[in-house]
PDB file of C-alpha atoms in Angstrom:
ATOM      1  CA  UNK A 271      -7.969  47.753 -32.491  1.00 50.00           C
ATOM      2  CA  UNK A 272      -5.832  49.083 -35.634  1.00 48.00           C
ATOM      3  CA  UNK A 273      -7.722  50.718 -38.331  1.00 50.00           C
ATOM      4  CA  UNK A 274      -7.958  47.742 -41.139  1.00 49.00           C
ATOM      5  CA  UNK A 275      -7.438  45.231 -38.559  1.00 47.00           C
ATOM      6  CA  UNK A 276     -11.458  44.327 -38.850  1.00 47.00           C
ATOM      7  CA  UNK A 277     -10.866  44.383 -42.295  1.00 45.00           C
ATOM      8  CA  UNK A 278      -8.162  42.043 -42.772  1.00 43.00           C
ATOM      9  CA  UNK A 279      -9.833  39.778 -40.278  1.00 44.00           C
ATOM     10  CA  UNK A 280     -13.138  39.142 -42.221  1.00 44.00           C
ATOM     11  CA  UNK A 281     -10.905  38.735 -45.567  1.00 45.00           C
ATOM     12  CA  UNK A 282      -9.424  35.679 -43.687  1.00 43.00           C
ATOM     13  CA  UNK A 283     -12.106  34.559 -42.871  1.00 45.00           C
ATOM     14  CA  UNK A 284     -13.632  35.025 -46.278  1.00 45.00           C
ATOM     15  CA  UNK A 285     -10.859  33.103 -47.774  1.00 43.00           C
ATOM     16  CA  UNK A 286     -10.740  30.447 -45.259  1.00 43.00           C
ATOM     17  CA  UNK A 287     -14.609  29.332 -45.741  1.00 43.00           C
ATOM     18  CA  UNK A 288     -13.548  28.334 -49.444  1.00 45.00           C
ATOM     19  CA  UNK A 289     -13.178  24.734 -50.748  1.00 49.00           C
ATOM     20  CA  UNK A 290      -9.068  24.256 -51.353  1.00 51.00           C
ATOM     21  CA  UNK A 291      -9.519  22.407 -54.635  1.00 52.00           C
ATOM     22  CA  UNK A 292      -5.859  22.585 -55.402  1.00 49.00           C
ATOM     23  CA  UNK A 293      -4.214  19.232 -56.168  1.00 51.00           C
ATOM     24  CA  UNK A 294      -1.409  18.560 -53.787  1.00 47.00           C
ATOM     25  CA  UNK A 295       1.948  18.188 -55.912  1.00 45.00           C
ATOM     26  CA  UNK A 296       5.185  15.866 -55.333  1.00 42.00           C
ATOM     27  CA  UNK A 297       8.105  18.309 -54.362  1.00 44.00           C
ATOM     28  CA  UNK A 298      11.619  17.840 -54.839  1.00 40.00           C
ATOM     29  CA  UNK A 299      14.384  19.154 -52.960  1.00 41.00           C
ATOM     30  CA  UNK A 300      17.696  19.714 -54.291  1.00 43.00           C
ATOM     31  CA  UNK A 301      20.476  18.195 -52.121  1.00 44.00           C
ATOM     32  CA  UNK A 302      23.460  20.399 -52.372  1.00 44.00           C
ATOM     33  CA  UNK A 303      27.138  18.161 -52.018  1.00 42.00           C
ATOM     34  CA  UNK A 304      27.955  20.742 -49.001  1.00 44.00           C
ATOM     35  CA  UNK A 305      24.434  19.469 -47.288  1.00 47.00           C
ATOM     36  CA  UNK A 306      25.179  15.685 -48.045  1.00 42.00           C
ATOM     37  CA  UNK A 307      26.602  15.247 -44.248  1.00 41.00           C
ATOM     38  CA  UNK A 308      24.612  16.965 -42.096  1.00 41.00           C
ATOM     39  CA  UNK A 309      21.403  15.289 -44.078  1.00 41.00           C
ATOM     40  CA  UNK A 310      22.838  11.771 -42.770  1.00 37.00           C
ATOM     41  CA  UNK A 311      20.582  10.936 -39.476  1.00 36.00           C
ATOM     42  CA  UNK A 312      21.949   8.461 -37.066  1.00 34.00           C
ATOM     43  CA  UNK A 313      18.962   6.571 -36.285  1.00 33.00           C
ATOM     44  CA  UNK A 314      18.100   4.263 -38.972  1.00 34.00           C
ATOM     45  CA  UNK A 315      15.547   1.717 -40.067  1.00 38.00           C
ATOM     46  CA  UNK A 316      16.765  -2.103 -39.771  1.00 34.00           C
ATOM     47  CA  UNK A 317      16.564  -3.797 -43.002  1.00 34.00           C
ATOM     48  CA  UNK A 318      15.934  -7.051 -41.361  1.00 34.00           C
ATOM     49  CA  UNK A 319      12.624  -5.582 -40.295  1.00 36.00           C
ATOM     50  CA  UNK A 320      11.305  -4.932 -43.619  1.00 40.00           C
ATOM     51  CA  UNK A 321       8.258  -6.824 -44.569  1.00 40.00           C
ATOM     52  CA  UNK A 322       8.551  -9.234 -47.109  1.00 37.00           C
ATOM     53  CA  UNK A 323       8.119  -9.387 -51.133  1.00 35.00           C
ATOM     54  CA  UNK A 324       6.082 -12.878 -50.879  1.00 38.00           C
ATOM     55  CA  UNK A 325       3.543 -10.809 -48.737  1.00 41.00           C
ATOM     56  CA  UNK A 326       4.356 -12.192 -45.806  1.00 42.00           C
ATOM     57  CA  UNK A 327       3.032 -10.487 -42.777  1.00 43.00           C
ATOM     58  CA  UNK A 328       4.610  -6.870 -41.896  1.00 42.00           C
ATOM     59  CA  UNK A 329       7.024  -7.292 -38.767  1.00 42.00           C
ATOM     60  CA  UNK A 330       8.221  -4.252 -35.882  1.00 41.00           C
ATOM     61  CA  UNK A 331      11.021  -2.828 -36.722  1.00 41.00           C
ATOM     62  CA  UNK A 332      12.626  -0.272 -35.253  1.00 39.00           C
ATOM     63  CA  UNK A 333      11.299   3.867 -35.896  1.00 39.00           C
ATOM     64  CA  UNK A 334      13.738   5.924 -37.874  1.00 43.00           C
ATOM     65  CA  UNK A 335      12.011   8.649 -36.468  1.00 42.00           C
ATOM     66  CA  UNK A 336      11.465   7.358 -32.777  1.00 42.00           C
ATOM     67  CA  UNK A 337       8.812   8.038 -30.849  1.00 44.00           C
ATOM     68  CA  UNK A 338       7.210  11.029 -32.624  1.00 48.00           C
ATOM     69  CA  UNK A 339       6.745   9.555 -35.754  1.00 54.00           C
ATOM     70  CA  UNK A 340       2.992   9.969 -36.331  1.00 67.00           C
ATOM     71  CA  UNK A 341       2.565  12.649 -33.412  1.00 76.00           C
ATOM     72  CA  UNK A 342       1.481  15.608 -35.624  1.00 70.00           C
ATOM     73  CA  UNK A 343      -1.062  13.600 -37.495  1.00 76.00           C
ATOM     74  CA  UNK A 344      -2.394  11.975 -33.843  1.00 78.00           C
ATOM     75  CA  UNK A 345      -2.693  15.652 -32.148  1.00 79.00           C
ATOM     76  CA  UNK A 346      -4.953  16.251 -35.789  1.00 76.00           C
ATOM     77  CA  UNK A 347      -7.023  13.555 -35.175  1.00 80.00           C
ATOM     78  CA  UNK A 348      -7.758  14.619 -31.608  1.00 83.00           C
ATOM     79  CA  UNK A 349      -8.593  17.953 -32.129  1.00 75.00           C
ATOM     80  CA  UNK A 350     -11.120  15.915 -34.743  1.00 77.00           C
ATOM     81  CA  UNK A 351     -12.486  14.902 -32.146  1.00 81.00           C
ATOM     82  CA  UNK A 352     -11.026  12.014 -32.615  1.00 84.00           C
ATOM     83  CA  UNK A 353     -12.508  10.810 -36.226  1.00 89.00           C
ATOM     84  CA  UNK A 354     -10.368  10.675 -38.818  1.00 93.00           C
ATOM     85  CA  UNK A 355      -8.969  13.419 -41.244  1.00 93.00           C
ATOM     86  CA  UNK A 356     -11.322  14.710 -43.980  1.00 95.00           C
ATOM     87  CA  UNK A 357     -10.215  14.741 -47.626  1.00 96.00           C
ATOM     88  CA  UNK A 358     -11.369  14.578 -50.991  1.00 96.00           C
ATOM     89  CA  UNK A 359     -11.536  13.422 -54.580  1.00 96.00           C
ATOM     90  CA  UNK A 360     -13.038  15.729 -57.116  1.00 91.00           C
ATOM     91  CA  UNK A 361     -13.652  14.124 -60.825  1.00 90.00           C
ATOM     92  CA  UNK A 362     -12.306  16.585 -63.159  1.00 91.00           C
ATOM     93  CA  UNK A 363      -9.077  17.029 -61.176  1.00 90.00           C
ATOM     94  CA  UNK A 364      -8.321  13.540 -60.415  1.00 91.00           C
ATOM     95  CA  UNK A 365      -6.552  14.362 -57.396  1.00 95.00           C
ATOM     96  CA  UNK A 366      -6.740  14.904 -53.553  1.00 95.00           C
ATOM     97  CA  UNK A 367      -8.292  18.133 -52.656  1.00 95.00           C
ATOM     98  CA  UNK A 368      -9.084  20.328 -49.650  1.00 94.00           C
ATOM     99  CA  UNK A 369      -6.932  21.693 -46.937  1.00 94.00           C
ATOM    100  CA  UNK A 370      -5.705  18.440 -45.883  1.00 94.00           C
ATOM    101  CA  UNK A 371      -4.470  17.100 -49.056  1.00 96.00           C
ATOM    102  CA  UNK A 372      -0.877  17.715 -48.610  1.00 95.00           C
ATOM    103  CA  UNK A 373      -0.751  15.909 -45.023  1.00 94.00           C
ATOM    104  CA  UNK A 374      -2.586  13.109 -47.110  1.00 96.00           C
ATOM    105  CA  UNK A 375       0.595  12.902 -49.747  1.00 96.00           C
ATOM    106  CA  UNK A 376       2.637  13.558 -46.960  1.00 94.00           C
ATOM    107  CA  UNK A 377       1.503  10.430 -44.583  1.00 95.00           C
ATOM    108  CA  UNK A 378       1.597   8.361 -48.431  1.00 96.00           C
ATOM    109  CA  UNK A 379       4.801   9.132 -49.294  1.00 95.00           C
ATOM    110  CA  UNK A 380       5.766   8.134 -45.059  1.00 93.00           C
ATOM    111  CA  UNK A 381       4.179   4.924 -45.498  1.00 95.00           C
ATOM    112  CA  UNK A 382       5.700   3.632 -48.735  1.00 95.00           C
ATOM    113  CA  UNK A 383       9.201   4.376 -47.383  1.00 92.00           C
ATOM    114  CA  UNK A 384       8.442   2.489 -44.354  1.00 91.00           C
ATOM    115  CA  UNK A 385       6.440  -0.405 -45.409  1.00 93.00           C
ATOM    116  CA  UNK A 386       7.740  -0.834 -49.146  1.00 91.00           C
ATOM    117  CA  UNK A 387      11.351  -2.733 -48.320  1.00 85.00           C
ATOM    118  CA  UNK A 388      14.768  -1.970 -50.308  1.00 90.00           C
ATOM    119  CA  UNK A 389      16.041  -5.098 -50.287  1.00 85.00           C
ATOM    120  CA  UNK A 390      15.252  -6.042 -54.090  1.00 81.00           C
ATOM    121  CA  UNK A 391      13.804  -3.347 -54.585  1.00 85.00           C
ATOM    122  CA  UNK A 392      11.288  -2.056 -57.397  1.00 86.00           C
ATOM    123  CA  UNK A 393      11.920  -0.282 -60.002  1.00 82.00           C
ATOM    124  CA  UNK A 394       8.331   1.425 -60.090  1.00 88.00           C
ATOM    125  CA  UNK A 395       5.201   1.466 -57.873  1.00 92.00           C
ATOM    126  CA  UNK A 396       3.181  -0.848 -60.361  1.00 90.00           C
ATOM    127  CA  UNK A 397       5.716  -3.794 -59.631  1.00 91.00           C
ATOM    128  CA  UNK A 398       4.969  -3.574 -55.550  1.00 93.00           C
ATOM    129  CA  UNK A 399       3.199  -6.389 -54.661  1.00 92.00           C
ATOM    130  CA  UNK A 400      -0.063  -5.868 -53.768  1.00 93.00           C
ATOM    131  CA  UNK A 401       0.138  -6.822 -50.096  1.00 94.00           C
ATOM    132  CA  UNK A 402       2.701  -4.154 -49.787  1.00 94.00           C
ATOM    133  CA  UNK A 403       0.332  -1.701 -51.977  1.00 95.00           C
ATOM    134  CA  UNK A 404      -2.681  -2.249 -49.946  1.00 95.00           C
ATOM    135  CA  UNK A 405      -0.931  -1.781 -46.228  1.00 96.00           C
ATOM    136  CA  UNK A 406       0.699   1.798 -47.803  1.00 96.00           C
ATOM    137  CA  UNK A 407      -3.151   2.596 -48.695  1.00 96.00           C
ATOM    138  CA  UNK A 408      -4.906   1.181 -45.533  1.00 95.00           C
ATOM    139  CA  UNK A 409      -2.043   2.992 -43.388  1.00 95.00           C
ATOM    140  CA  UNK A 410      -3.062   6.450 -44.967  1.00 96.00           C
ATOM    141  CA  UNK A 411      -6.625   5.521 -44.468  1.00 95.00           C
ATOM    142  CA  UNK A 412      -6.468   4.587 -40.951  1.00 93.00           C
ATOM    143  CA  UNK A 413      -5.807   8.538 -40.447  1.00 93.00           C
ATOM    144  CA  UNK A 414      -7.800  10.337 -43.347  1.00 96.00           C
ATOM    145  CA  UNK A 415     -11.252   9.559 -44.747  1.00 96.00           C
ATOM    146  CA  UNK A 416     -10.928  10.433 -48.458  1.00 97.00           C
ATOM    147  CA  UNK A 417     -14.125  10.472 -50.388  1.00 96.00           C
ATOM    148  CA  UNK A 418     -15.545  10.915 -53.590  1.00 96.00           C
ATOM    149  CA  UNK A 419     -19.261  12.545 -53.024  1.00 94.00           C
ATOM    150  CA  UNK A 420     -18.461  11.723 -49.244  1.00 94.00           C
ATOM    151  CA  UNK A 421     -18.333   8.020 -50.381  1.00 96.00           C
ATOM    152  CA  UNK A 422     -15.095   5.918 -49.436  1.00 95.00           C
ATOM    153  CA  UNK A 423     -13.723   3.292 -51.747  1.00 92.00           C
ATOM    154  CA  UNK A 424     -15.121   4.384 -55.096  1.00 96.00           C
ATOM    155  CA  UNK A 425     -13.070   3.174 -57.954  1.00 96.00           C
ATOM    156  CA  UNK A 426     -11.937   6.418 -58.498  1.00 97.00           C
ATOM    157  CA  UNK A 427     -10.386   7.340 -55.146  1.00 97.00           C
ATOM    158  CA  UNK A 428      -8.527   3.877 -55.568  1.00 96.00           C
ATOM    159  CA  UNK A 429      -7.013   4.970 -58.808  1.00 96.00           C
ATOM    160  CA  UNK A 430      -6.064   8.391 -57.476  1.00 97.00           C
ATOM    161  CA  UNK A 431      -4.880   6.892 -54.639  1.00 97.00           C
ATOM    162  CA  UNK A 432      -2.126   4.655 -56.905  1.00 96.00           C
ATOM    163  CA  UNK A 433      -1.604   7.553 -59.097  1.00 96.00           C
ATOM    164  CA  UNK A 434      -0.374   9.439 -56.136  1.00 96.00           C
ATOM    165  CA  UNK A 435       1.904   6.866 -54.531  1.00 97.00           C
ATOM    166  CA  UNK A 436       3.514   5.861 -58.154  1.00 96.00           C
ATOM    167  CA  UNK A 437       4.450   9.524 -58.119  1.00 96.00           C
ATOM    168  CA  UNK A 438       6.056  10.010 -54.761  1.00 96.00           C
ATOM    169  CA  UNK A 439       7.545   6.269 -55.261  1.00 96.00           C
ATOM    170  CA  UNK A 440       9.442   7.405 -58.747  1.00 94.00           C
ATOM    171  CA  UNK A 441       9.965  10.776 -56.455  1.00 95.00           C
ATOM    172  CA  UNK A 442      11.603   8.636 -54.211  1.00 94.00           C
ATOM    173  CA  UNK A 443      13.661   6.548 -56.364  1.00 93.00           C
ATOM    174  CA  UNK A 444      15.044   9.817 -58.077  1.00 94.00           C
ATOM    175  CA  UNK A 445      15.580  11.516 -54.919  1.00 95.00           C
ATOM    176  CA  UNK A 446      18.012   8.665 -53.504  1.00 95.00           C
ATOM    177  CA  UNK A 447      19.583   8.811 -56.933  1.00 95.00           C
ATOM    178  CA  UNK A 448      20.377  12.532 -57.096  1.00 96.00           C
ATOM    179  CA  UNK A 449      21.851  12.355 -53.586  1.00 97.00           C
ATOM    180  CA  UNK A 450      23.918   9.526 -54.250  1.00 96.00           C
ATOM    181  CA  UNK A 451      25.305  11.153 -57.643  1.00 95.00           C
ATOM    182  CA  UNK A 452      26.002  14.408 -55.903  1.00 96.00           C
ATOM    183  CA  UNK A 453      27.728  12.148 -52.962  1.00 96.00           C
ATOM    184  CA  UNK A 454      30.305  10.479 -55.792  1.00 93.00           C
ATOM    185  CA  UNK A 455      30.283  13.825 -57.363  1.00 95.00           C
ATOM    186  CA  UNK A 456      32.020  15.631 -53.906  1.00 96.00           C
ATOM    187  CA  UNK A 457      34.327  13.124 -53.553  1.00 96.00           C
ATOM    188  CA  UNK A 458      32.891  11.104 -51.049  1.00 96.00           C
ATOM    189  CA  UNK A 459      32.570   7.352 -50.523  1.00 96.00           C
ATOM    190  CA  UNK A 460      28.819   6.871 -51.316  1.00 95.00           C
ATOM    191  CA  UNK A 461      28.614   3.925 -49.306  1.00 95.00           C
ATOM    192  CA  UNK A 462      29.802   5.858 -46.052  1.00 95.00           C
ATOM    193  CA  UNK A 463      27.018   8.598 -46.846  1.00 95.00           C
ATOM    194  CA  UNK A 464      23.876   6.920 -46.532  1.00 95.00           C
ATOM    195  CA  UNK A 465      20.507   8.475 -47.598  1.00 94.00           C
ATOM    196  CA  UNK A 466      18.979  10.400 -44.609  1.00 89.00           C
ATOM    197  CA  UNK A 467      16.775   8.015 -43.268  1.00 85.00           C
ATOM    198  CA  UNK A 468      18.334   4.673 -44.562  1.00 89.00           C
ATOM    199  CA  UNK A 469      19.837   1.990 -42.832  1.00 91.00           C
ATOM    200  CA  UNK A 470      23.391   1.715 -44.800  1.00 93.00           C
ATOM    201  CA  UNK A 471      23.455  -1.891 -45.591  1.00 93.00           C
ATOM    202  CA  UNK A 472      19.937  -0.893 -47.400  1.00 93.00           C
ATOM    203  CA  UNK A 473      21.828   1.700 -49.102  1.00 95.00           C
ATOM    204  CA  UNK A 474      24.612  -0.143 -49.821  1.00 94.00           C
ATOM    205  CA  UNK A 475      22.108  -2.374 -51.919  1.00 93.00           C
ATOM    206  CA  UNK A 476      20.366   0.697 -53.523  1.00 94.00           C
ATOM    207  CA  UNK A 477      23.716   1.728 -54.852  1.00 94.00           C
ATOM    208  CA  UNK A 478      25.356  -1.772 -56.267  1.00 93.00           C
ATOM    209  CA  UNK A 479      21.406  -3.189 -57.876  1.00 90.00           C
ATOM    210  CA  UNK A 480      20.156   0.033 -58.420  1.00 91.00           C
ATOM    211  CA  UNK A 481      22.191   2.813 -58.940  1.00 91.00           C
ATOM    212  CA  UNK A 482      25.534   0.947 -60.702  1.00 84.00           C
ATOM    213  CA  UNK A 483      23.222  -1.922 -61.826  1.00 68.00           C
ATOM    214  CA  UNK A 484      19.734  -0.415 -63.512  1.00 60.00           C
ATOM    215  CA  UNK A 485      17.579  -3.075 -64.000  1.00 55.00           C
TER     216      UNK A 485
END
């Protein structure tokens, strides 16, 4: 063994046994117009498969990330031992904490984009109907157990629960925005250049009622 290596190891494992009580934060990533074409996936979502504003139940559609979409997550829950993920809501932070809180904002911020349609869509999370709110939440919740005082439900987790997915939904929103400015700003035909993951008819509506038409 090295000299330090002991060391080193129980300082891991010192630093490990610690609570993670940092909030998870929404991320942006610039989209550079030299990246704009090799972001553009060819396997896209079918907007006739999006699940209705009346509330109407959810139909199949097809996976824009085929068949290991939700993998990572599954192979988590396994090595659980099969229960689901652990996660938590502390009162004074009013956020999700612990060292699973960014796969929590990460399976959120999945869900709205696939169950929350484009076709008319919203211009913030508060207007989604609730039938599409409460699948986004129920999703996330079929994979993590987040608790407040290891109780589910509390009216606090389902406020930071909406607080989260308003952010990553206005994260969203700006995200398609800034890559379909920087598309028009290269000199390419927008409509041709599809957000990655978007079927192009749905982006083809984002840009003529959302972008060129702000409601």
């Amino acid at each position: 063994m090295a000299p330090g290596s002991k060391k080193s190891s129980a300082s891991s494992n010192s630093t490990g046994s610690k609570r993670n009580t940092t909030p998870v934060r929404v991320d942006t990533i610039a989209t550079t117009p030299s990246e704009i074409l090799t972001l553009t996936p060819s396997m896209v979502a079918s907007p006739s498969t999006h699940a209705s504003a009346s509330g109407a139940p959810l139909e199949k559609r097809r996976r824009v990330r085929g068949p290991t979409r939700g993998k990572r997550i599954k192979r988590i829950i396994a090595e659980n031992k099969g229960e689901r993920i652990p996660a938590y809501v502390m009162p004074e932070m009013r956020a999700i904490c612990g060292i699973n809180a960014n796969k929590v904002a990460s399976e959120l911020g999945t869900q709205i984009r696939w169950i929350c349609h484009i076709q008319g869509f919203y211009s913030s999370w508060k207007n989604v109907s609730d039938d599409h709110k409460r699948a986004v939440i129920q999703a996330v919740r079929d994979k993590f157990k987040v608790t407040e005082n290891d109780v589910e439900g509390t009216e606090l987790v389902e406020q930071v629960f909406n607080e989260k997915a308003n952010l990553l939904y206005k994260d969203w929103k700006w995200r398609m925005n800034d890559f379909y400015t920087k598309t028009d700003e290269a000199g390419l035909d927008a409509y041709q250049h599809p957000f990655q993951g978007m079927h192009i008819d749905d982006w083809k509506y984002m840009i003529d009622h959302v972008f060129k038409d702000p409601k």
